[in-house]
PDB file of N, CA and C in Angstrom:
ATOM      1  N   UNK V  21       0.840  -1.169   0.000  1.00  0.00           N
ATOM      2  CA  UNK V  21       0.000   0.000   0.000  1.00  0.00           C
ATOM      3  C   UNK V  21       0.892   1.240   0.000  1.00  0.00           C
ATOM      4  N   UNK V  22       0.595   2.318  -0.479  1.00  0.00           N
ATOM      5  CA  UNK V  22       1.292   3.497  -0.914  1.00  0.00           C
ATOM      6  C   UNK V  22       1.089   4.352   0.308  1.00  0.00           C
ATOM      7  N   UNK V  23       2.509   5.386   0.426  1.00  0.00           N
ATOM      8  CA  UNK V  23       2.035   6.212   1.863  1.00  0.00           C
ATOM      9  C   UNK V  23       2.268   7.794   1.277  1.00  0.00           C
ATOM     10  N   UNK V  24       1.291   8.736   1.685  1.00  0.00           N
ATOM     11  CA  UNK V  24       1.657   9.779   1.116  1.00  0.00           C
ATOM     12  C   UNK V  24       1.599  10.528   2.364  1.00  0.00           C
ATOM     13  N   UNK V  25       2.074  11.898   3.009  1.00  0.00           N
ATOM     14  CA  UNK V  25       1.943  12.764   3.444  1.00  0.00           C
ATOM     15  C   UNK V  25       1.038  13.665   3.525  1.00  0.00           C
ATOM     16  N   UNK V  26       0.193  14.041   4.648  1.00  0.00           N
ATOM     17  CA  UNK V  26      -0.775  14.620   4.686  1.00  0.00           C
ATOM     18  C   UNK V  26      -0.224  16.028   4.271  1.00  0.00           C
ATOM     19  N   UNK V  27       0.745  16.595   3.885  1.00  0.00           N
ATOM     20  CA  UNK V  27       1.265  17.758   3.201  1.00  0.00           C
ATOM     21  C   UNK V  27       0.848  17.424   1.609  1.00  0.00           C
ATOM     22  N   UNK V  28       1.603  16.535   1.206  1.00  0.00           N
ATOM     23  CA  UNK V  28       1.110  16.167  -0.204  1.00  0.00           C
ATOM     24  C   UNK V  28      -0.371  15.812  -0.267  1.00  0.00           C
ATOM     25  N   UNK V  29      -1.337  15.503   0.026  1.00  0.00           N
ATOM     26  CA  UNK V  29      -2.438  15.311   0.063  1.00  0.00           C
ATOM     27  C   UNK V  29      -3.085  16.438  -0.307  1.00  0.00           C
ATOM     28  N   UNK V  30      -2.832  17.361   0.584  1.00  0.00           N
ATOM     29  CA  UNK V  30      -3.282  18.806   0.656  1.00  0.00           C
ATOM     30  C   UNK V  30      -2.569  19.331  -0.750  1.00  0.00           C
ATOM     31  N   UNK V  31      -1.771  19.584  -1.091  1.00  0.00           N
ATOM     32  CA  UNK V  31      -1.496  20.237  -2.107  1.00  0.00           C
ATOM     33  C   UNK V  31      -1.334  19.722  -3.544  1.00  0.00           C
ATOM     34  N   UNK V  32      -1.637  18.731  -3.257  1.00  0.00           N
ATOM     35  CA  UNK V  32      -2.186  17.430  -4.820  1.00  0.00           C
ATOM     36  C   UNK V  32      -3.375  16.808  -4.430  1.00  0.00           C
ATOM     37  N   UNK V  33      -4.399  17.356  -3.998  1.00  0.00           N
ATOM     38  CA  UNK V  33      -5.452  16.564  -3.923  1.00  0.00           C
ATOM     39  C   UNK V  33      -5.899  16.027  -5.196  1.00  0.00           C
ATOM     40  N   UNK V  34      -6.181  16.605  -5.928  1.00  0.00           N
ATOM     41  CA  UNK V  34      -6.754  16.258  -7.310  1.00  0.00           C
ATOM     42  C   UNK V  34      -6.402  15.364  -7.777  1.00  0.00           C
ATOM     43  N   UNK V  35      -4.592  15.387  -7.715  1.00  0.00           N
ATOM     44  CA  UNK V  35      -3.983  13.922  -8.572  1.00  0.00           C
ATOM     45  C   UNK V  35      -3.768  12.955  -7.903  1.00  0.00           C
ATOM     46  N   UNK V  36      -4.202  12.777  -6.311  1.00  0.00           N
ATOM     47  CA  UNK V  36      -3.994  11.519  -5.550  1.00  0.00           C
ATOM     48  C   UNK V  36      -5.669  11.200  -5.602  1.00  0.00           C
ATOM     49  N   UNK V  37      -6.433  12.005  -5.863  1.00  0.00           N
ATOM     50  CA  UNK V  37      -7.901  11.624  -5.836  1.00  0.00           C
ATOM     51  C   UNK V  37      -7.657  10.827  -6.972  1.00  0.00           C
ATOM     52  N   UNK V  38      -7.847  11.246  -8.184  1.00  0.00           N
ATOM     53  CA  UNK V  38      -7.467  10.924  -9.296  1.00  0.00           C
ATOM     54  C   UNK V  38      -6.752   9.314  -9.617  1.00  0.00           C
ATOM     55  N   UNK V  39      -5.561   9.381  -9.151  1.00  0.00           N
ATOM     56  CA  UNK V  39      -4.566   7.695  -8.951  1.00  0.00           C
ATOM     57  C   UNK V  39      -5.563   6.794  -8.088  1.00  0.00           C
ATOM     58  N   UNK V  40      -6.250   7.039  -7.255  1.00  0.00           N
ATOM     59  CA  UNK V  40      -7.341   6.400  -6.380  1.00  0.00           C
ATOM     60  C   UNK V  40      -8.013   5.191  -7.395  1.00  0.00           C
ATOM     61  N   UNK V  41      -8.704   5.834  -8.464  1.00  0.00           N
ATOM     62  CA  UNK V  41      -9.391   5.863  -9.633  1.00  0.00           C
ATOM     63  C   UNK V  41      -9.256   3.749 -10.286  1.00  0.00           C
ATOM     64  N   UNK V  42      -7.392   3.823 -10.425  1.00  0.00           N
ATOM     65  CA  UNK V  42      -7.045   2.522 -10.508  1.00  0.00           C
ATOM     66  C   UNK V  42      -6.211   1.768  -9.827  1.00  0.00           C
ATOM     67  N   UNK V  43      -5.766   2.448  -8.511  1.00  0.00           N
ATOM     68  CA  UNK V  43      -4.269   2.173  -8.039  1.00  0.00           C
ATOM     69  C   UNK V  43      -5.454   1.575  -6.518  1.00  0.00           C
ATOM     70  N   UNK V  44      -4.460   0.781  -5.626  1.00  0.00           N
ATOM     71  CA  UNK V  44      -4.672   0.597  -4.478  1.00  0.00           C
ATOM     72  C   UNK V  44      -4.827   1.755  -3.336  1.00  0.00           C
ATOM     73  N   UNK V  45      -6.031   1.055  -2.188  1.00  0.00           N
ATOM     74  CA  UNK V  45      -5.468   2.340  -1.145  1.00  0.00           C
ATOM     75  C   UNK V  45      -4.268   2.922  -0.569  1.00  0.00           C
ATOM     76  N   UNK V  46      -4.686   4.197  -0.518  1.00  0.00           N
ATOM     77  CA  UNK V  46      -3.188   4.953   0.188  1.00  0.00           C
ATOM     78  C   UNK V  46      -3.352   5.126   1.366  1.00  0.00           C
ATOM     79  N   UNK V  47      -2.231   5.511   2.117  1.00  0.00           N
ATOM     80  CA  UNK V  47      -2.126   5.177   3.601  1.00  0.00           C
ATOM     81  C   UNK V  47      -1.649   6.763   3.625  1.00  0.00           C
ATOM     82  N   UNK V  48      -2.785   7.343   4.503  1.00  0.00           N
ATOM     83  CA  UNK V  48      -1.860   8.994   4.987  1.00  0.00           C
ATOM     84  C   UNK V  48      -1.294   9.131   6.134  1.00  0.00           C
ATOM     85  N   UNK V  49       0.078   9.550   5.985  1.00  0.00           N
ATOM     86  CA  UNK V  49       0.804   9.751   7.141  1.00  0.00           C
ATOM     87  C   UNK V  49       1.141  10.946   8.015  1.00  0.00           C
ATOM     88  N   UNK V  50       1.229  11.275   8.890  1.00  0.00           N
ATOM     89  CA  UNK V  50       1.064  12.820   9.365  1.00  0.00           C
ATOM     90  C   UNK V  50       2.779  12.173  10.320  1.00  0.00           C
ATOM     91  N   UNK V  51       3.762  13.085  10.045  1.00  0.00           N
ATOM     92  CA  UNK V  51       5.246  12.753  10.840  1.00  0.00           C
ATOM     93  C   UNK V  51       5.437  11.486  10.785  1.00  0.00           C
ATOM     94  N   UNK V  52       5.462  11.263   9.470  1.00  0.00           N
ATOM     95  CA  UNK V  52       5.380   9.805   9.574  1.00  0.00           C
ATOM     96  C   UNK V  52       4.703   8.855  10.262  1.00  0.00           C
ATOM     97  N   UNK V  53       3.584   8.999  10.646  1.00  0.00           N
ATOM     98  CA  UNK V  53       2.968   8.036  11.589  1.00  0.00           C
ATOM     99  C   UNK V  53       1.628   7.871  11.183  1.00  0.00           C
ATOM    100  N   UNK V  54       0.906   6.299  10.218  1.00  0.00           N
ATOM    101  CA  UNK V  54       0.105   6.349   9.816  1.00  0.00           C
ATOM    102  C   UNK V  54      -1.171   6.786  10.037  1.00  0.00           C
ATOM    103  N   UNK V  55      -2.338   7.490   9.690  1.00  0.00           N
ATOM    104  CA  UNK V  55      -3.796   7.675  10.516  1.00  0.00           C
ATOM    105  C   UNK V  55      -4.863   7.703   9.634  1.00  0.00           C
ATOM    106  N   UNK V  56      -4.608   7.741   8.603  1.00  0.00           N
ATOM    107  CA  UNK V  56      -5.734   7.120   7.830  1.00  0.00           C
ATOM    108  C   UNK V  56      -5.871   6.449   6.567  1.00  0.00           C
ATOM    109  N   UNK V  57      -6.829   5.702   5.945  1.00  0.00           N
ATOM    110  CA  UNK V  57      -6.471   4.678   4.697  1.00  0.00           C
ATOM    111  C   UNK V  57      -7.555   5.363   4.042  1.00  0.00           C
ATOM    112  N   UNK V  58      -7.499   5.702   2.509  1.00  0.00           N
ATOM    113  CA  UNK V  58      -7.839   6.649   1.530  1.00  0.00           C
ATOM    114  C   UNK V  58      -8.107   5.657   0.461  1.00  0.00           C
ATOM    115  N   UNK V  59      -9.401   4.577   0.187  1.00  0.00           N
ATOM    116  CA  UNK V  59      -9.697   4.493  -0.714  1.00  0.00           C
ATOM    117  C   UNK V  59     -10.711   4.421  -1.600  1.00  0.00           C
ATOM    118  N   UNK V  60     -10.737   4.415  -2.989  1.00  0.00           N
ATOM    119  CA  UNK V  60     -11.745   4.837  -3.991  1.00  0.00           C
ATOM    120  C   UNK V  60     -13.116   4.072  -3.709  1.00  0.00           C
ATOM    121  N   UNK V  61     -13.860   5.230  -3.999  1.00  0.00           N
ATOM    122  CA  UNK V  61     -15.435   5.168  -4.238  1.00  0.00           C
ATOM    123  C   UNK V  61     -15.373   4.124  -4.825  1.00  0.00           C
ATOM    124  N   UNK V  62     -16.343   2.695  -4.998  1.00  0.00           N
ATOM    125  CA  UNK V  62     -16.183   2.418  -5.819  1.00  0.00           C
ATOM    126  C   UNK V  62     -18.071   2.180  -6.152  1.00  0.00           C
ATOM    127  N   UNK V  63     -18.952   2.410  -5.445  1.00  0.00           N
ATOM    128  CA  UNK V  63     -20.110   2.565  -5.224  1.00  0.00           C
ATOM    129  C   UNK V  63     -20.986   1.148  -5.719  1.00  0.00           C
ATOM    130  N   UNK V  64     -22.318   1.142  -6.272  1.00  0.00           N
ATOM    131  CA  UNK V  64     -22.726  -0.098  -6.720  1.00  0.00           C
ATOM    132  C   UNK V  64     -22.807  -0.088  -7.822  1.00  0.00           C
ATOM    133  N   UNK V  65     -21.888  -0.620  -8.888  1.00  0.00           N
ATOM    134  CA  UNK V  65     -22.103  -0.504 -10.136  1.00  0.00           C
ATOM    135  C   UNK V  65     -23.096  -1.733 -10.790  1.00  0.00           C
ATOM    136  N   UNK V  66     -23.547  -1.626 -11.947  1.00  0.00           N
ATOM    137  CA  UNK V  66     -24.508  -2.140 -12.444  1.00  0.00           C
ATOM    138  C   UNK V  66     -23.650  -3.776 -12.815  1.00  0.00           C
ATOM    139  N   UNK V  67     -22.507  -3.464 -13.408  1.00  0.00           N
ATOM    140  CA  UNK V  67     -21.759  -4.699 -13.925  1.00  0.00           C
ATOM    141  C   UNK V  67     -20.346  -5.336 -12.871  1.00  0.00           C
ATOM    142  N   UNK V  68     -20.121  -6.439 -12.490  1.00  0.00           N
ATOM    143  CA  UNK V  68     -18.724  -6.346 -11.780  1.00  0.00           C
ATOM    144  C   UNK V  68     -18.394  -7.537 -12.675  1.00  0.00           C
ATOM    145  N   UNK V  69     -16.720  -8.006 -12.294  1.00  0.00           N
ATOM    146  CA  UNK V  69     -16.096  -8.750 -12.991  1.00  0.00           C
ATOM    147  C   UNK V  69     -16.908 -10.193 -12.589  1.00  0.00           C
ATOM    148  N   UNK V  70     -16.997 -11.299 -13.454  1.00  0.00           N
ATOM    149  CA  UNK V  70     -16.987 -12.506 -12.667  1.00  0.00           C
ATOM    150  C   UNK V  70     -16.221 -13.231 -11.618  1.00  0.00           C
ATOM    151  N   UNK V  71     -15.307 -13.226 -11.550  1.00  0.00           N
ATOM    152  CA  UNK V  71     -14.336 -13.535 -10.894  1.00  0.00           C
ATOM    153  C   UNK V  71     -14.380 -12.549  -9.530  1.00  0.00           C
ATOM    154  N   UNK V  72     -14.777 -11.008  -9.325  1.00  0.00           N
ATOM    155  CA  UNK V  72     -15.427 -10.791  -7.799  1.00  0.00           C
ATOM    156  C   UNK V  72     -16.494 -11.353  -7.521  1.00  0.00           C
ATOM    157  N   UNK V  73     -17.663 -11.467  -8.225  1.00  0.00           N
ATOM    158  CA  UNK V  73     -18.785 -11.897  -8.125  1.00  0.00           C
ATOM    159  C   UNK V  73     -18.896 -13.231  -8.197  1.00  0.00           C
ATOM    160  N   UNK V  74     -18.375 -14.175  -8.040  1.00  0.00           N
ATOM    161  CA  UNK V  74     -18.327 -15.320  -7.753  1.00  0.00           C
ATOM    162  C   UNK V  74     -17.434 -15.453  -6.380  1.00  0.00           C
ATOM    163  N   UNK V  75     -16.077 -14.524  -6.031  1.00  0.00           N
ATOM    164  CA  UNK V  75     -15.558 -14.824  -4.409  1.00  0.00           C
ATOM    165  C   UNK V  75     -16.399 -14.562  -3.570  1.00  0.00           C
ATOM    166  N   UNK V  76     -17.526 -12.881  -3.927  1.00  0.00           N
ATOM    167  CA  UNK V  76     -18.545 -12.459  -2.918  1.00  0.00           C
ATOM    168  C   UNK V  76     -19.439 -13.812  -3.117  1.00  0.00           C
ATOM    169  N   UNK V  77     -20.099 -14.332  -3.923  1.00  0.00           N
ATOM    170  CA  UNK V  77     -21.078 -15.003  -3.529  1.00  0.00           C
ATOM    171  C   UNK V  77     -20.971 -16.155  -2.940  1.00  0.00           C
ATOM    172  N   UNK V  78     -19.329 -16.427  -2.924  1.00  0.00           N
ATOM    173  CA  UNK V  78     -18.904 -18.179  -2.278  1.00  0.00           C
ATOM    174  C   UNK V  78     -18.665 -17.801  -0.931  1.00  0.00           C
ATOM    175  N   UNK V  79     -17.948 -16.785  -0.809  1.00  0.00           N
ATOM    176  CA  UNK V  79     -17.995 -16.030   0.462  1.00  0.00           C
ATOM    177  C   UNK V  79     -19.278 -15.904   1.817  1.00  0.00           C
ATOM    178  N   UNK V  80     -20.439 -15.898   1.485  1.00  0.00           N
ATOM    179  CA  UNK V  80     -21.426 -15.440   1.684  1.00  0.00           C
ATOM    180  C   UNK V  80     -22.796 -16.932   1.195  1.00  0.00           C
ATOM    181  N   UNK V  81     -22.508 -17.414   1.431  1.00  0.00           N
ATOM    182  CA  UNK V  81     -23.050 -18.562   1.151  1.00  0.00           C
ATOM    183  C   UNK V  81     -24.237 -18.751   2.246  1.00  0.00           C
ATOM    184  N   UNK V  82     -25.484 -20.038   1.842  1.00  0.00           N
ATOM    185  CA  UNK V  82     -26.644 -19.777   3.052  1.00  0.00           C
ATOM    186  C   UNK V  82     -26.037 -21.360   3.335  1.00  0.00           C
ATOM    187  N   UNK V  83     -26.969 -21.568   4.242  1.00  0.00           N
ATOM    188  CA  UNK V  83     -26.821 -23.124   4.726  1.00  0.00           C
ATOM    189  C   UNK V  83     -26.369 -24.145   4.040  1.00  0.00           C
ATOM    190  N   UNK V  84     -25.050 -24.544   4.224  1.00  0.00           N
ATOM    191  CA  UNK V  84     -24.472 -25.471   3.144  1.00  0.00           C
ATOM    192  C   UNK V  84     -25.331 -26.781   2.857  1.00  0.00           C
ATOM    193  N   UNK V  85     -26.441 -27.153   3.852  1.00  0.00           N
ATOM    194  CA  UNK V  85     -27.379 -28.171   3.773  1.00  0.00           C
ATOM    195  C   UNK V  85     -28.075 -27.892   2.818  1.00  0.00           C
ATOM    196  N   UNK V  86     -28.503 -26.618   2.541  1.00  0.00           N
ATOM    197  CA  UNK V  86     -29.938 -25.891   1.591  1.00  0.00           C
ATOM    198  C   UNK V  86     -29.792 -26.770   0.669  1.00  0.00           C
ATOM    199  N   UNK V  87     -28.741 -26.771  -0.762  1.00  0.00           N
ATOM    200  CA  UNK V  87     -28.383 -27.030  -1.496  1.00  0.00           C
ATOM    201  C   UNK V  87     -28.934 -28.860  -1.490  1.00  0.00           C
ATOM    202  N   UNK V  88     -28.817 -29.266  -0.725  1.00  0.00           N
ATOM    203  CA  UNK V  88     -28.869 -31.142  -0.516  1.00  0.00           C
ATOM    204  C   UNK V  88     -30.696 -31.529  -0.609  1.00  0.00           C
ATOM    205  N   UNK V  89     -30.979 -30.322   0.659  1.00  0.00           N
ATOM    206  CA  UNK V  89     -32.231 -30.339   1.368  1.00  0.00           C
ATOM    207  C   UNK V  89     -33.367 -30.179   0.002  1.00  0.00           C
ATOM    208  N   UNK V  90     -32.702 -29.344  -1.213  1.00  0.00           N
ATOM    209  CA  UNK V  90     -33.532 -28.884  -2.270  1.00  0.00           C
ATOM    210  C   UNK V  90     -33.265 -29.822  -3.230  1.00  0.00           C
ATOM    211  N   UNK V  91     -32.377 -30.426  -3.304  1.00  0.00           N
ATOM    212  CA  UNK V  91     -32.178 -31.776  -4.056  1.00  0.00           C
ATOM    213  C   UNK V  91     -33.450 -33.219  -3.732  1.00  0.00           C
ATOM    214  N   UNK V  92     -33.116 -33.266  -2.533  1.00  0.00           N
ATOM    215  CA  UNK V  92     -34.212 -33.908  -1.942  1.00  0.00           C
ATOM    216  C   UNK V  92     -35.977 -33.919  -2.844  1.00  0.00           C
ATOM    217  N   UNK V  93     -36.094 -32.130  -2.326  1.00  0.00           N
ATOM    218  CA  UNK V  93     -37.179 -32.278  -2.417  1.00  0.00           C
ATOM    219  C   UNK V  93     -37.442 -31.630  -3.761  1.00  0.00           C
ATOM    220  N   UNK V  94     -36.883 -31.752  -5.352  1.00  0.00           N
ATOM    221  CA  UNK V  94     -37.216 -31.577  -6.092  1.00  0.00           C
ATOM    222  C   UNK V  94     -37.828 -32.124  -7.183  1.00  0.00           C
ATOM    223  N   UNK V  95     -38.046 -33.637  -6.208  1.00  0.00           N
ATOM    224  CA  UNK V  95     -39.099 -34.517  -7.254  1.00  0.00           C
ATOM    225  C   UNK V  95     -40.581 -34.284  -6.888  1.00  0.00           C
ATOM    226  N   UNK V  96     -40.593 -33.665  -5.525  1.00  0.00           N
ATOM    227  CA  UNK V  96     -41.841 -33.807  -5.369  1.00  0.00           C
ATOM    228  C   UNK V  96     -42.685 -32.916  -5.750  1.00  0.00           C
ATOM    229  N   UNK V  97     -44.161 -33.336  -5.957  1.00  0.00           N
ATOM    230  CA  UNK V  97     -45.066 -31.800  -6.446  1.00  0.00           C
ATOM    231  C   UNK V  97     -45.448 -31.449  -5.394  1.00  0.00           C
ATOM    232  N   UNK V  98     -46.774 -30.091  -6.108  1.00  0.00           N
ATOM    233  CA  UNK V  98     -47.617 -29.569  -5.275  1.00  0.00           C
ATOM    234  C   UNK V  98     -48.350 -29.581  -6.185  1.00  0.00           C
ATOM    235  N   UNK V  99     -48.984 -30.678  -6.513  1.00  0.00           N
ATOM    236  CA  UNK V  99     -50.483 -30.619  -7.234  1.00  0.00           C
ATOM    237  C   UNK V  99     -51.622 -31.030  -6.334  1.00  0.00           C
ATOM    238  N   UNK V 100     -51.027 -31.569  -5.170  1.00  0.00           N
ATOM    239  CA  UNK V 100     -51.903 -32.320  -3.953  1.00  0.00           C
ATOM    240  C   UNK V 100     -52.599 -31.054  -3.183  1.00  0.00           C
ATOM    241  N   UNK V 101     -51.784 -30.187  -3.090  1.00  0.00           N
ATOM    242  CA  UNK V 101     -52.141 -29.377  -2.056  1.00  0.00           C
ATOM    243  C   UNK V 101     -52.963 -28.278  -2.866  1.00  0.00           C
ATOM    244  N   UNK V 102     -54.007 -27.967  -1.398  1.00  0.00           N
ATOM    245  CA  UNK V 102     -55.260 -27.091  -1.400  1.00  0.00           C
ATOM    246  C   UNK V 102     -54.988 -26.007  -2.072  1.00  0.00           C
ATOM    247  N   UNK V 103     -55.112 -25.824  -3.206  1.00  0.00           N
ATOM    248  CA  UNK V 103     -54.878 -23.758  -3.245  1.00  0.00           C
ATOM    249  C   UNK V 103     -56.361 -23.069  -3.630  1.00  0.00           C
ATOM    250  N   UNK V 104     -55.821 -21.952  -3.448  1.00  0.00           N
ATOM    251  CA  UNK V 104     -57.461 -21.206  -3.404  1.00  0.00           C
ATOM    252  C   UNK V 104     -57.638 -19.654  -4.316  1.00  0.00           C
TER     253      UNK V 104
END
């Protein structure tokens, strides 16, 4: 991770906002001594790569049973039951 100076920050904001854009977070340092991590918006975009969107969703997974439990029961109908 990159460390910039809260001096440089201040007087290049624009072009460290800017590098944000594709580069990793930056680490701001005040006397050398780190205090805060600076990184890009990246908000909810409409499209993401496959390859994030497949770690978030393995990541984040529901009941590893679900998957078995719905196997189970996907021969069976519901033509038996009451509807109204």
């Amino acid at each position: 991770m990159r460390e910039i100076a809260s001096r440089q920050l201040r007087n290049h904001t624009r072009a460290v906002l800017d590098s944000l854009e594709h580069d990793d977070p930056i680490v701001i340092t005040v006397h050398g001594r780190p205090v805060a991590r600076l990184t890009n918006y990246s908000g909810r975009g409409r499209w993401i790569p496959r390859r994030r969107f497949l770690s978030e969703i393995l990541a984040h997974q529901a009941d590893p049973g679900l998957a078995e439990d719905l196997a189970q029961l996907a021969d069976e109908m519901t033509d038996d039951l009451p509807w109204k």
